[in-house]
CSV table of C-alpha atoms in Angstrom, one decimal:
chain,number,residue,atom,x,y,z
A,1,MET,CA,193.4,139.6,39.4
A,2,ASN,CA,196.8,142.1,40.1
A,3,ILE,CA,198.1,144.0,37.4
A,4,THR,CA,201.7,145.3,38.1
A,5,VAL,CA,202.9,148.8,35.5
A,6,LEU,CA,205.8,149.5,35.4
A,7,GLY,CA,207.7,152.9,34.5
A,8,CYS,CA,205.7,155.2,36.0
A,9,GLY,CA,205.9,158.4,33.5
A,10,ARG,CA,202.9,159.6,31.5
A,11,TRP,CA,201.6,156.7,30.3
A,12,GLY,CA,202.9,154.9,32.9
A,13,ALA,CA,200.4,156.2,35.6
A,14,PHE,CA,197.6,156.4,32.6
A,15,HIS,CA,197.9,152.0,32.4
A,16,ALA,CA,198.0,151.9,36.3
A,17,TRP,CA,195.2,154.2,36.3
A,18,TYR,CA,192.9,152.7,33.5
A,19,ALA,CA,193.6,148.8,34.8
A,20,ASP,CA,192.3,150.4,38.1
A,21,HIS,CA,189.7,152.1,36.2
A,22,ILE,CA,188.6,148.3,35.3
A,23,GLY,CA,188.6,146.7,38.6
A,24,TYR,CA,192.0,145.2,38.9
A,25,THR,CA,193.8,145.5,41.9
A,26,VAL,CA,197.3,147.7,40.6
A,27,THR,CA,200.7,148.1,41.7
A,28,LEU,CA,202.7,151.2,39.5
A,29,TRP,CA,206.5,150.9,40.0
A,30,GLY,CA,209.3,153.4,39.3
A,31,ARG,CA,212.9,153.7,40.3
A,32,ALA,CA,214.1,154.9,43.7
A,33,SER,CA,215.9,158.0,42.4
A,34,SER,CA,212.7,159.1,39.5
A,35,GLN,CA,210.9,162.3,40.6
A,36,HIS,CA,208.3,160.9,38.4
A,37,ILE,CA,207.6,158.3,41.4
A,38,LYS,CA,208.8,160.8,44.5
A,39,GLU,CA,206.0,162.9,42.9
A,40,LEU,CA,202.9,160.6,42.6
A,41,ILE,CA,204.2,158.9,46.5
A,42,ALA,CA,203.6,163.0,48.0
A,43,THR,CA,200.9,163.5,46.0
A,44,ARG,CA,199.1,161.1,44.3
A,45,LYS,CA,199.1,163.0,41.4
A,46,ASN,CA,201.1,164.4,37.8
A,47,GLU,CA,200.6,166.5,35.5
A,48,TYR,CA,197.9,164.4,33.3
A,49,VAL,CA,196.2,162.3,36.0
A,50,THR,CA,195.2,161.8,39.7
A,51,LEU,CA,196.2,158.2,40.6
A,52,PRO,CA,193.5,156.6,43.6
A,53,THR,CA,194.6,155.5,46.9
A,54,SER,CA,193.8,151.6,45.5
A,55,ILE,CA,196.9,152.0,43.6
A,56,THR,CA,199.5,150.9,45.7
A,57,LEU,CA,202.5,153.3,44.5
A,58,THR,CA,206.5,151.1,45.2
A,59,SER,CA,209.9,151.9,44.0
A,60,ASP,CA,210.5,148.3,45.7
A,61,ILE,CA,210.6,145.7,42.0
A,62,LYS,CA,210.9,142.6,43.1
A,63,LYS,CA,207.6,143.4,45.2
A,64,ALA,CA,206.0,144.7,42.5
A,65,ILE,CA,206.9,141.6,40.2
A,66,THR,CA,206.3,138.7,42.6
A,67,SER,CA,202.6,139.9,43.2
A,68,ALA,CA,201.8,139.8,39.4
A,69,ASP,CA,199.4,138.2,37.2
A,70,VAL,CA,200.3,140.6,34.5
A,71,CYS,CA,202.6,142.8,33.8
A,72,ILE,CA,202.5,146.5,31.6
A,73,LEU,CA,205.5,148.2,31.1
A,74,SER,CA,206.0,151.3,29.9
A,75,ILE,CA,209.4,153.4,30.1
A,76,SER,CA,212.1,154.7,27.5
A,77,ALA,CA,212.4,152.1,24.3
A,78,GLN,CA,216.0,152.8,24.6
A,79,GLN,CA,216.3,151.6,27.9
A,80,VAL,CA,214.3,148.3,27.3
A,81,ARG,CA,217.8,146.2,27.6
A,82,SER,CA,218.7,147.1,30.1
A,83,PHE,CA,216.0,147.1,32.2
A,84,ALA,CA,215.7,143.6,30.9
A,85,LYS,CA,218.6,142.7,32.0
A,86,GLN,CA,217.9,144.3,35.5
A,87,LEU,CA,214.9,141.9,35.7
A,88,HIS,CA,217.3,138.7,35.3
A,89,GLU,CA,219.4,139.3,37.3
A,90,LEU,CA,216.6,139.3,40.2
A,91,ALA,CA,216.0,135.8,39.2
A,92,ILE,CA,211.8,136.3,39.5
A,93,PRO,CA,210.6,133.9,38.1
A,94,MET,CA,208.8,135.4,35.3
A,95,THR,CA,206.2,133.2,34.2
A,96,MET,CA,203.4,136.2,33.9
A,97,PRO,CA,202.7,138.1,30.9
A,98,ILE,CA,204.5,141.7,30.3
A,99,VAL,CA,203.0,143.6,27.7
A,100,LEU,CA,205.3,146.3,26.1
A,101,ALA,CA,203.0,149.5,26.3
A,102,MET,CA,206.2,151.9,24.5
A,103,LYS,CA,206.6,152.2,21.0
A,104,GLY,CA,210.1,152.4,19.6
A,105,LEU,CA,213.2,150.0,17.8
A,106,GLU,CA,216.4,149.7,19.3
A,107,ILE,CA,218.5,152.2,18.2
A,108,GLY,CA,222.3,150.4,16.8
A,109,SER,CA,220.3,147.2,16.2
A,110,GLY,CA,217.3,147.9,14.7
A,111,LYS,CA,216.0,145.3,16.8
A,112,ARG,CA,212.2,145.3,17.5
A,113,LEU,CA,211.0,145.7,21.9
A,114,THR,CA,209.7,141.8,21.9
A,115,THR,CA,212.6,140.8,20.3
A,116,VAL,CA,215.3,142.6,23.4
A,117,ILE,CA,213.2,141.2,25.5
A,118,GLU,CA,213.8,137.5,24.8
A,119,GLU,CA,217.0,137.7,24.0
A,120,GLU,CA,217.4,139.2,28.0
A,121,LEU,CA,214.9,137.0,29.7
A,122,GLY,CA,214.8,134.0,27.8
A,123,GLN,CA,212.5,132.9,24.4
A,124,ASP,CA,210.1,131.7,26.6
A,125,ILE,CA,208.9,134.4,28.1
A,126,GLN,CA,205.3,136.2,27.2
A,127,THR,CA,205.1,139.4,25.1
A,128,ALA,CA,202.6,141.2,23.9
A,129,VAL,CA,202.1,145.1,22.4
A,130,TRP,CA,199.9,146.7,23.4
A,131,VAL,CA,199.5,150.1,20.8
A,132,GLY,CA,197.6,152.0,19.0
A,133,PRO,CA,195.5,155.8,18.6
A,134,GLY,CA,195.0,157.6,22.1
A,135,HIS,CA,195.9,160.5,24.9
A,136,VAL,CA,195.8,160.4,28.7
A,137,GLN,CA,194.2,163.5,28.5
A,138,ASP,CA,191.2,162.2,26.6
A,139,PHE,CA,191.0,158.8,28.1
A,140,ILE,CA,190.4,159.8,31.3
A,141,LYS,CA,187.9,162.5,30.6
A,142,GLY,CA,186.4,159.8,29.3
A,143,MET,CA,187.0,159.7,25.6
A,144,PRO,CA,187.2,156.2,24.3
A,145,ASN,CA,189.0,155.1,21.7
A,146,CYS,CA,190.4,151.6,19.8
A,147,MET,CA,193.5,149.6,20.6
A,148,VAL,CA,195.5,146.8,19.4
A,149,MET,CA,196.7,144.1,21.2
A,150,ALA,CA,199.6,141.9,19.9
A,151,SER,CA,201.4,139.1,20.2
A,152,LYS,CA,203.0,135.6,18.4
A,153,ASP,CA,200.6,133.7,20.3
A,154,THR,CA,197.1,133.9,19.4
A,155,THR,CA,195.8,132.5,22.6
A,156,LEU,CA,198.1,136.0,24.6
A,157,THR,CA,196.7,138.1,22.6
A,158,HIS,CA,192.9,137.0,22.8
A,159,LYS,CA,193.8,136.7,26.7
A,160,LEU,CA,194.5,140.1,27.5
A,161,VAL,CA,191.8,141.6,24.8
A,162,ASP,CA,189.4,139.9,28.0
A,163,ILE,CA,191.8,141.3,30.2
A,164,PHE,CA,191.8,144.8,29.6
A,165,THR,CA,189.2,145.7,26.7
A,166,SER,CA,186.1,148.2,28.4
A,167,PRO,CA,183.9,150.7,27.3
A,168,LEU,CA,186.5,153.2,27.4
A,169,ILE,CA,189.3,151.6,25.1
A,170,ARG,CA,187.9,148.9,22.4
A,171,PHE,CA,191.0,146.4,21.7
A,172,TYR,CA,191.5,145.1,18.6
A,173,TYR,CA,193.7,141.7,18.2
A,174,GLY,CA,197.3,142.0,16.0
A,175,GLN,CA,197.8,139.2,14.1
A,176,ASP,CA,201.4,141.3,12.9
A,177,LEU,CA,203.8,141.3,15.4
A,178,LEU,CA,206.0,142.8,13.4
A,179,GLY,CA,204.3,145.2,11.6
A,180,ILE,CA,202.4,146.6,14.2
A,181,GLU,CA,205.7,146.9,15.9
A,182,ILE,CA,207.3,148.5,13.3
A,183,GLY,CA,204.3,151.0,12.1
A,184,ALA,CA,203.5,152.0,16.1
A,185,ALA,CA,207.5,153.4,16.3
A,186,ALA,CA,207.5,154.7,12.5
A,187,LYS,CA,204.8,156.3,13.4
A,188,ASN,CA,206.7,158.8,15.8
A,189,VAL,CA,208.8,159.5,13.3
A,190,MET,CA,205.8,160.9,11.0
A,191,GLY,CA,204.3,162.5,14.3
A,192,ILE,CA,208.0,164.3,13.7
A,193,ALA,CA,207.7,165.7,10.4
A,194,ALA,CA,204.4,166.8,10.4
A,195,GLY,CA,205.2,169.2,13.9
A,196,MET,CA,207.8,170.4,10.8
A,197,LEU,CA,205.2,171.0,8.5
A,198,ASP,CA,203.8,173.4,10.7
A,199,GLY,CA,207.1,174.7,12.2
A,200,ALA,CA,207.6,175.6,8.9
A,201,HIS,CA,204.2,176.8,7.5
A,202,LEU,CA,203.4,174.1,5.3
A,203,THR,CA,200.2,172.6,6.8
A,204,SER,CA,198.8,171.7,4.1
A,205,LEU,CA,201.4,168.9,3.6
A,206,LYS,CA,200.5,167.2,5.8
A,207,GLY,CA,198.1,164.9,3.9
A,208,ALA,CA,200.5,164.0,1.1
A,209,LEU,CA,202.7,162.8,4.5
A,210,MET,CA,199.6,160.7,5.2
A,211,ALA,CA,199.3,158.8,2.2
A,212,ARG,CA,203.4,158.7,1.2
A,213,GLY,CA,204.4,158.0,4.8
A,214,THR,CA,202.2,154.8,5.1
A,215,HIS,CA,203.2,153.8,1.8
A,216,GLU,CA,207.3,154.4,2.7
A,217,LEU,CA,206.9,152.0,6.2
A,218,SER,CA,204.7,149.2,4.0
A,219,VAL,CA,208.0,148.8,1.4
A,220,LEU,CA,209.5,148.3,4.8
A,221,ILE,CA,207.4,146.3,6.7
A,222,LYS,CA,207.0,144.0,3.8
A,223,ALA,CA,210.8,143.6,3.2
A,224,LEU,CA,211.0,142.9,6.8
A,225,GLY,CA,208.8,139.2,6.1
A,226,GLY,CA,205.3,141.3,7.8
A,227,ASN,CA,202.1,141.9,5.9
A,228,GLU,CA,202.5,145.2,4.3
A,229,MET,CA,198.8,146.1,4.4
A,230,THR,CA,199.4,145.8,8.7
A,231,VAL,CA,200.8,149.4,8.5
A,232,TYR,CA,197.2,150.3,7.4
A,233,GLY,CA,195.5,149.3,10.8
A,234,LEU,CA,195.7,150.9,14.1
A,235,SER,CA,199.3,150.8,15.0
A,236,HIS,CA,200.0,153.0,12.3
A,237,LEU,CA,197.8,154.8,10.2
A,238,GLY,CA,194.9,154.5,12.7
A,239,ASP,CA,197.7,156.8,15.3
A,240,TYR,CA,198.2,159.2,12.6
A,241,GLU,CA,195.4,161.7,13.9
A,242,ALA,CA,196.7,161.4,17.6
A,243,THR,CA,200.3,162.0,16.4
A,244,LEU,CA,200.2,164.1,13.3
A,245,PHE,CA,197.6,166.2,14.3
A,246,SER,CA,197.4,166.6,18.0
A,247,SER,CA,198.4,169.1,20.2
A,248,HIS,CA,198.9,166.4,23.2
A,249,SER,CA,201.7,164.6,21.0
A,250,ASN,CA,205.2,164.7,22.2
A,251,ASN,CA,206.5,164.1,19.0
A,252,ARG,CA,204.5,166.6,16.2
A,253,ARG,CA,205.1,169.2,19.4
A,254,PHE,CA,209.1,168.2,19.4
A,255,GLY,CA,209.2,168.5,15.5
A,256,GLU,CA,207.4,171.7,15.7
A,257,ASP,CA,209.7,173.2,17.9
A,258,PHE,CA,212.8,172.6,16.7
A,259,MET,CA,211.9,174.3,13.5
A,260,LEU,CA,211.1,177.5,15.0
A,261,GLY,CA,214.5,177.0,17.4
A,262,LYS,CA,212.2,175.9,21.2
A,263,PRO,CA,213.3,173.9,23.5
A,264,PHE,CA,212.1,170.7,24.2
A,265,HIS,CA,211.9,169.0,27.4
A,266,LYS,CA,209.8,165.7,27.2
A,267,LEU,CA,210.7,162.0,25.3
A,268,ALA,CA,210.1,162.3,21.9
A,269,GLU,CA,210.6,158.4,21.0
A,270,GLY,CA,210.6,159.1,17.1
A,271,VAL,CA,214.3,160.8,17.5
A,272,TYR,CA,215.9,157.5,18.0
A,273,THR,CA,213.4,155.6,15.9
A,274,THR,CA,214.1,157.4,12.9
A,275,GLU,CA,218.1,156.4,14.1
A,276,ALA,CA,217.0,152.6,14.0
A,277,LEU,CA,215.3,152.6,11.1
A,278,MET,CA,218.1,154.4,8.6
A,279,ASP,CA,220.1,151.5,10.1
A,280,ILE,CA,217.3,149.2,8.7
A,281,ALA,CA,216.9,150.6,5.3
A,282,SER,CA,220.5,151.0,4.7
A,283,GLN,CA,220.8,146.8,5.9
A,284,HIS,CA,218.2,146.2,3.5
A,285,HIS,CA,218.5,148.4,0.7
A,286,ILE,CA,215.5,150.2,1.0
A,287,GLU,CA,214.7,154.3,0.6
A,288,LEU,CA,212.6,156.0,3.2
A,289,PRO,CA,212.5,159.1,1.6
A,290,ILE,CA,210.3,160.9,4.8
A,291,THR,CA,212.1,159.0,7.5
A,292,ALA,CA,215.5,160.6,5.8
A,293,ALA,CA,214.7,163.7,5.4
A,294,VAL,CA,213.8,163.5,9.8
A,295,TYR,CA,217.4,162.2,9.9
A,296,ALA,CA,218.7,164.8,7.6
A,297,ILE,CA,217.1,167.5,9.5
A,298,ILE,CA,218.0,166.1,13.3
A,299,GLN,CA,221.3,165.0,12.7
A,300,GLN,CA,223.0,166.0,10.0
A,301,HIS,CA,221.7,169.3,10.6
A,302,GLN,CA,221.1,169.9,7.1
A,303,ASN,CA,218.9,173.3,6.3
A,304,PRO,CA,214.9,172.0,7.6
A,305,GLN,CA,213.3,174.3,5.0
A,306,ASP,CA,215.5,173.5,2.1
A,307,VAL,CA,214.9,169.1,3.0
A,308,LEU,CA,211.4,169.7,3.7
A,309,ARG,CA,210.7,171.2,0.4
A,310,ARG,CA,212.5,168.8,-1.5
A,311,LEU,CA,210.7,166.0,0.0
A,312,PHE,CA,208.1,167.0,-1.2
A,313,LEU,CA,209.1,168.8,-4.4
A,314,ARG,CA,210.6,165.5,-5.6
A,315,THR,CA,211.2,164.3,-9.2
A,316,THR,CA,207.7,163.4,-10.9
A,317,LYS,CA,206.5,159.8,-10.6
A,318,THR,CA,203.5,157.3,-10.7
A,319,GLU,CA,201.7,156.9,-7.4
């Protein structure tokens, strides 16, 4: 089986490594202008993983897609629509499943990434999402974890789980695609909030953040037509350890560095997701206090200490 990974950043390189690790023929694509692909071609290494010579590295998008039985897409969430347009313009039959291995929502529309793909490539495109806890640094050391695969098509979900399950990653079948996508994206916002608490020396409030953050998103998922219990699964609550507490988490580190006034140069997708969630909340008349607090600090430049203390010292209410 031929697996093509589109996107060669931290997670793209890992997904290529993983597909090779479990025995598939793998092609990893990156834009010709990408420093990531240039580095990988020159050294077969990045700061996280070393790729074996059995993995084909290319900047030829047609070559990468034409040979694929499954495509894994691992790029910035905000680039998905433009990238899908590019795929559409290539006029290559996209009959293989596309597995979205990133977490986010489109700013400006608040749309889920599977929706964006379908709008650009057609409703018949087979899409799925691969989300859940875990860090590249741990996986490549052989540390196992559990993740979730989900799509609108149960048969496709089961097929992909069969393809990608191994002793390193045990997959669960996702049954609520909407809730899983929203929960996985929003988890990064909670990661930023957790980092802010660390930076403000309020780490003891992370327990409250976990509980109230999960409840906050369950209300949103229910309002959008999903199952409010989905947020308690692997895509959101199950990913909290990897996002709220780990030194490897870009979103948590962004939040902490923001509070400490340090520059942060890596992708923290939760920054964009915060904006998208605020738009969704406004459209559906829902209160998202934690998301709103993160938005107030980052986008509205309100005093972080004041915002965080107001957030956790709100008017007394029933839990």
